[in-house]
Coordinates of C-alpha atoms and ligand atoms in Angstrom, one line a residue:
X18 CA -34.7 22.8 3.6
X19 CA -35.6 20.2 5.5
X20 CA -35.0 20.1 9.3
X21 CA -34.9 16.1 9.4
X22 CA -31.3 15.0 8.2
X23 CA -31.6 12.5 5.4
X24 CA -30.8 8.7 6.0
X25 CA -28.5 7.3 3.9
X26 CA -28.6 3.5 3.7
X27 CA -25.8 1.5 4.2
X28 CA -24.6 -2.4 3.6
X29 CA -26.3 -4.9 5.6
X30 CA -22.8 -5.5 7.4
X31 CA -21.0 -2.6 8.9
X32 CA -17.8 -3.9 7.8
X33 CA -17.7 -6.6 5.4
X34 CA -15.4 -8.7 7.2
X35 CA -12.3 -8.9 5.1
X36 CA -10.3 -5.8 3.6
X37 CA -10.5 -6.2 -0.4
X38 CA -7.5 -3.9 -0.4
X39 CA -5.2 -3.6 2.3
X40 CA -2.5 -0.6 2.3
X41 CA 0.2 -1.0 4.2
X42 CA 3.9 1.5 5.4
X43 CA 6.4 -1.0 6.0
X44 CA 8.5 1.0 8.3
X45 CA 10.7 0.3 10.8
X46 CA 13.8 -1.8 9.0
X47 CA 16.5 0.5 10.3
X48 CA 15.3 0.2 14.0
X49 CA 15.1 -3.7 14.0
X50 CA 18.6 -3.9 12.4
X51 CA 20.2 -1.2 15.1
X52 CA 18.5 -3.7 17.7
X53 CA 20.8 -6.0 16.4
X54 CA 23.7 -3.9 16.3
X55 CA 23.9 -4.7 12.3
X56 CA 23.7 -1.7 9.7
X57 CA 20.0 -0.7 8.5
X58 CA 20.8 -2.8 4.8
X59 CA 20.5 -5.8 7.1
X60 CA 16.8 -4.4 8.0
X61 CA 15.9 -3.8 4.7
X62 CA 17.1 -7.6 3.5
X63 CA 15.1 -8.9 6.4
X64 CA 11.9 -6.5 5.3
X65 CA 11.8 -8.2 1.8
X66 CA 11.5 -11.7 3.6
X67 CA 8.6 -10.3 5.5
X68 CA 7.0 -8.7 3.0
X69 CA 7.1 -12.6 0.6
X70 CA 5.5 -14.0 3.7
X71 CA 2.6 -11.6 4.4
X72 CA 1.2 -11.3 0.4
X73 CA 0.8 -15.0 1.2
X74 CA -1.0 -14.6 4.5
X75 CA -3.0 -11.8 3.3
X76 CA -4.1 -13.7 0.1
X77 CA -4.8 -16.7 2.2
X78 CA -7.4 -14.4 4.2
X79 CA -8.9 -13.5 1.1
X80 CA -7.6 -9.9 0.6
X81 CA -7.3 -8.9 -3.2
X82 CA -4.7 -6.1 -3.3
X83 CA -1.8 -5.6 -1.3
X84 CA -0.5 -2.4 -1.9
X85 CA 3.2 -1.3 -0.1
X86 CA 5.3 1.2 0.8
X87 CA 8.9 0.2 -0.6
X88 CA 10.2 3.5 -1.1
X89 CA 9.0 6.9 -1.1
X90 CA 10.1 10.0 -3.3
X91 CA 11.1 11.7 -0.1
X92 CA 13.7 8.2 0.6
X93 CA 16.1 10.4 -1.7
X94 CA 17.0 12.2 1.3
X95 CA 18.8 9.1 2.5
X96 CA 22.7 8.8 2.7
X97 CA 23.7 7.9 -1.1
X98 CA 24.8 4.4 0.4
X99 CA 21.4 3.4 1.6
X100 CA 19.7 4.5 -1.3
X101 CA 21.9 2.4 -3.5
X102 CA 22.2 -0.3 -1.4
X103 CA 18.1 -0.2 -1.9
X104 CA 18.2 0.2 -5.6
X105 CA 20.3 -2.8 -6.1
X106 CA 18.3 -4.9 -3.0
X107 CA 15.4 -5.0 -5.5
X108 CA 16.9 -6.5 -8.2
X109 CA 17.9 -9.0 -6.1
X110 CA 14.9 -9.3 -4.4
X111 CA 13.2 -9.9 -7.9
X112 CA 15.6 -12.3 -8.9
X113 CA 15.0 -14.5 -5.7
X114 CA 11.8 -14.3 -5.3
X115 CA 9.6 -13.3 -8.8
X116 CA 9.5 -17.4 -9.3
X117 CA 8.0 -18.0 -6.3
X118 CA 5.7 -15.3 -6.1
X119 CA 4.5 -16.0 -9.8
X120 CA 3.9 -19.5 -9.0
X121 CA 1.8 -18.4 -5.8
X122 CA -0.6 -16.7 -8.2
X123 CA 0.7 -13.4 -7.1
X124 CA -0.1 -10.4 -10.0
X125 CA 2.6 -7.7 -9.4
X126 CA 1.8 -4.4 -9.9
X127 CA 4.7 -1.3 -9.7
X128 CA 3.1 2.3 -8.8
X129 CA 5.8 5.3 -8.9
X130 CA 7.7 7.3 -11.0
X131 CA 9.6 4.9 -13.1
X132 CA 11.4 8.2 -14.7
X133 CA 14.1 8.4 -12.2
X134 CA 15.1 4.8 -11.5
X135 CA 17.5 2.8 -13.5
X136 CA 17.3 1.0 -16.9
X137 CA 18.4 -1.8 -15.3
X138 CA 15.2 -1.4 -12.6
X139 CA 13.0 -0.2 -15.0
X140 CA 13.5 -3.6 -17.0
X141 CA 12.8 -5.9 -13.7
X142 CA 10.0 -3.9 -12.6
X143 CA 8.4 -4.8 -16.8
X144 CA 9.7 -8.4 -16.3
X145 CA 7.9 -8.6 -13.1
X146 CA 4.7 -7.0 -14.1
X147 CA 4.7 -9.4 -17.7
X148 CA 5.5 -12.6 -15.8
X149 CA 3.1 -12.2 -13.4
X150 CA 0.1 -10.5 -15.6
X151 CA -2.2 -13.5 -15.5
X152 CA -2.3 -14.2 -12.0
X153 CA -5.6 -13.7 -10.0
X154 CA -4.9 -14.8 -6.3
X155 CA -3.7 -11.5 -5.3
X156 CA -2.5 -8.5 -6.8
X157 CA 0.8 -7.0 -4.7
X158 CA 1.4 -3.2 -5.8
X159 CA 4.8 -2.2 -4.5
X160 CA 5.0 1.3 -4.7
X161 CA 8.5 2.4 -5.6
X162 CA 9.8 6.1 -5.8
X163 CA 6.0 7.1 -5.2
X164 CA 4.1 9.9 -3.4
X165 CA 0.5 10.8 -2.6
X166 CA 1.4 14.3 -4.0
X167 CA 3.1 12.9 -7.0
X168 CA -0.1 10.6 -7.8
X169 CA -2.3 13.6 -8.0
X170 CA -0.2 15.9 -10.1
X171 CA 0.5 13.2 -12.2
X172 CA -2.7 12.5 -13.0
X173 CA -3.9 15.9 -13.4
X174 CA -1.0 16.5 -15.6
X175 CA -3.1 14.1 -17.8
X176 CA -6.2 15.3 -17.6
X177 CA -4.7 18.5 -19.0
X178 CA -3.0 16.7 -21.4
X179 CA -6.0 15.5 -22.5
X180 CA -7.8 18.9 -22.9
X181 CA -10.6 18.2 -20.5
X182 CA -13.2 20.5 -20.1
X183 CA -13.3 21.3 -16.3
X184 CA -16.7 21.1 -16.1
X185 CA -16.1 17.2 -17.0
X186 CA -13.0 16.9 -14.6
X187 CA -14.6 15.2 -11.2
X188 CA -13.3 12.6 -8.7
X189 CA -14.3 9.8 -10.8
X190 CA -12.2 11.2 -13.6
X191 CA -8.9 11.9 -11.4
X192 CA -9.8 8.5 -10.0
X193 CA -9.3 6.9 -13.3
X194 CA -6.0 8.8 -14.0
X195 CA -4.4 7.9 -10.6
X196 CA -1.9 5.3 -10.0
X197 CA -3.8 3.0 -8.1
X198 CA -6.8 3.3 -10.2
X199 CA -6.9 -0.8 -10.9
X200 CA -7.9 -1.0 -7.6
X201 CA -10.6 -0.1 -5.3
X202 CA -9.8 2.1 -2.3
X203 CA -8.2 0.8 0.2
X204 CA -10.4 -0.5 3.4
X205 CA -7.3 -1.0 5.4
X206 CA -4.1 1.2 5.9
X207 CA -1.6 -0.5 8.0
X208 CA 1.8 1.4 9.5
X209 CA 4.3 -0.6 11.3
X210 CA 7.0 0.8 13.0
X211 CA 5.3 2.8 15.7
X212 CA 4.8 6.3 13.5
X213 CA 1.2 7.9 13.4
X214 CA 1.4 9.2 9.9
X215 CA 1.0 8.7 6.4
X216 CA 4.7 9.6 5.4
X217 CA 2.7 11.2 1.7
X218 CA 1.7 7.3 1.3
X219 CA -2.0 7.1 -0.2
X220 CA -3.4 10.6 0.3
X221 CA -6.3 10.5 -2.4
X222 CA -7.2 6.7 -2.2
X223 CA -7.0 6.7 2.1
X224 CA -10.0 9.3 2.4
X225 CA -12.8 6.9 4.0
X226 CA -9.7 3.7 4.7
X227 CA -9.6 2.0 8.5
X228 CA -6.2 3.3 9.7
X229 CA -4.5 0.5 12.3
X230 CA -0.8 1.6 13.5
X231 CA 1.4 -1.1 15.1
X232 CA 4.1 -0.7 17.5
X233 CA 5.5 -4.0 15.6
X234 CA 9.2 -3.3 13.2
X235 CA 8.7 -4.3 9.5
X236 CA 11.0 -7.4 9.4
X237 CA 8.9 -9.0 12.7
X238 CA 5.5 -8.4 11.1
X239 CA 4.0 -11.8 10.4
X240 CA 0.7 -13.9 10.9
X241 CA -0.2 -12.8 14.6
X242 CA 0.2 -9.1 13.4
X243 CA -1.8 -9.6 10.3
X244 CA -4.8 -11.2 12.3
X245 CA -4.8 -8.5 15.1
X246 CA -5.0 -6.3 11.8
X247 CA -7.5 -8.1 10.0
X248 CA -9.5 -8.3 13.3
X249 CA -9.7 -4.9 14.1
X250 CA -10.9 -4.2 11.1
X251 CA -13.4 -6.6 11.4
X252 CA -14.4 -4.7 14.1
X253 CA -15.0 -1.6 12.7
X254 CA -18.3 0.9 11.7
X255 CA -17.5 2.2 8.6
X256 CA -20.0 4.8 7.7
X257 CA -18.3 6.9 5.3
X258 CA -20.3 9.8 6.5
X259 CA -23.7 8.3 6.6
X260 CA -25.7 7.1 9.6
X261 CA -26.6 3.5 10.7
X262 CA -30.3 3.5 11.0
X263 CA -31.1 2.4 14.5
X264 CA -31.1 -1.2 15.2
X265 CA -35.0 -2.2 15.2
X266 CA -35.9 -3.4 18.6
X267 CA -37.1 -7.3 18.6
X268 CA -40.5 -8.1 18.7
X269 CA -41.4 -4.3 17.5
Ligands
IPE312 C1 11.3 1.4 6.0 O1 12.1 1.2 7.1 C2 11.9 1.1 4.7 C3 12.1 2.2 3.8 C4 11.8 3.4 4.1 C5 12.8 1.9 2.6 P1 13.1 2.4 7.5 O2 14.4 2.4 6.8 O3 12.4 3.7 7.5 O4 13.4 2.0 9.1 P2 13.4 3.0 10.3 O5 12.1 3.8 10.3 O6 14.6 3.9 10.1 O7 13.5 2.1 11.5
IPE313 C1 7.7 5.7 4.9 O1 8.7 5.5 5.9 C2 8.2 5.2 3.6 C3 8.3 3.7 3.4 C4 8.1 2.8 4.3 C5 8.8 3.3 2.2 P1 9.7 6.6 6.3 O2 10.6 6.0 7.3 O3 10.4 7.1 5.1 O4 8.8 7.7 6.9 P2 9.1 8.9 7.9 O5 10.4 9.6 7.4 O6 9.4 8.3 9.2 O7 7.9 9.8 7.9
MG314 MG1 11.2 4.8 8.8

């Protein structure tokens, strides 16, 4: 073998300067309602305002997927009241807001496991994703009832349905299987709310992704946040395991 390490050649830019696809754990609804001495529904009614004022801001900076945390197969574990309360908050929210959001040129996408959630849901969720399916500016994935760990056994659940040889199973081919796969990985993984952790949020897709954690509740998220985001980002090396050739001195 050889003793010199090979150099792997990277983009011109170390970061190209806007996320394509930006992740992002809106967390922190029940905190910014207690604030406010109101219950934590309040929180999560303020959190869908935020969230139809960021896919604009982020599609204005050019970022192509928005992908969010709405709730997460773990959320169960919530006091039957809360998890109602956010079962029927979504079909409102739909009802307020699809127009607007389909006129903004927004493409709405719905990762999860649809199994479990109402008719009713299930219906505006396909309403959503029809009315919407033409729409280039931005595509928003709102990922409902979903889990890293459910992605991947999902999708492995149809590779075996599908009889592959595992010789041909590789990442490419869970890739293609998983519930993000109409998007590239995300660049970006944002976390409001304070927490350092992933909460079984992206697992497979957030392997290489710039991780950015604000101190900032859900509901007060808005442009400065998104630019202090967006520019740390901007700042950073990605290398996804490579080196960056040193820079050639001037005049050499
Ligand atoms: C995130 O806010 C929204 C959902 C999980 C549905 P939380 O409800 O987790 O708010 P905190 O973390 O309790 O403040
Ligand atoms: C993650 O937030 C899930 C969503 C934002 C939908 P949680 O509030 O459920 O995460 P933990 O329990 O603090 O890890
Ligand atoms: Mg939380």
């Amino acid at each position: 073998m050889s003793a010199h390490p090979r150099v792997v050649s990277l983009p011109q830019a170390a970061t190209d300067a806007v996320p394509r696809h930006v992740a992002l754990v809106m967390d922190g609804n029940g905190r910014w309602a207690r604030q406010r001495f109101m219950p934590r529904f309040f929180g999560h009614k303020a959190g869908v305002d935020a969230l139809v004022r960021a896919v604009n801001l982020f599609a204005e900076r050019g970022v192509e997927y928005l992908t969010v945390f709405a709730f997460s197969s773990e959320n169960w574990k919530r006091p039957t009241e809360e998890v109602s309360g956010l079962m029927s908050l979504v079909l409102v929210a739909v009802s307020k807001y699809l127009g607007k959001l389909a006129g903004d040129g927004v493409r709405i996408r719905i990762v999860g496991d649809r199994s479990a959630v109402s008719d009713k849901l299930r219906q505006a969720w396909e309403q959503a994703e029809a009315q919407t399916r033409h729409n280039t500016r931005i595509t928003l994935a709102v990922a409902f009832n979903y889990g890293g760990r459910w992605d991947i056994v999902q999708a492995c659940r149809q590779a075996l349905a599908e009889g592959i040889a595992p010789e041909a199973f590789d990442e490419a081919y869970l890739s293609s299987h998983m519930a993000l796969s109409f998007a590239p990985d995300p660049d970006l993984f944002i976390r409001t709310g304070g927490e350092m952790r992933i909460s079984n949020f992206v697992l497979w897709q957030a392997a290489y992704s710039e991780l950015f954690f604000t101190e900032c509740l859900w509901p007060d998220f808005g442009v400065r946040e998104i630019d202090a985001a967006l520019g740390a980002y901007a700042q950073r090396d990605r290398r996804f395991g490579g080196i960056r050739p040193p820079a050639v001195a001037q005049g050499a």
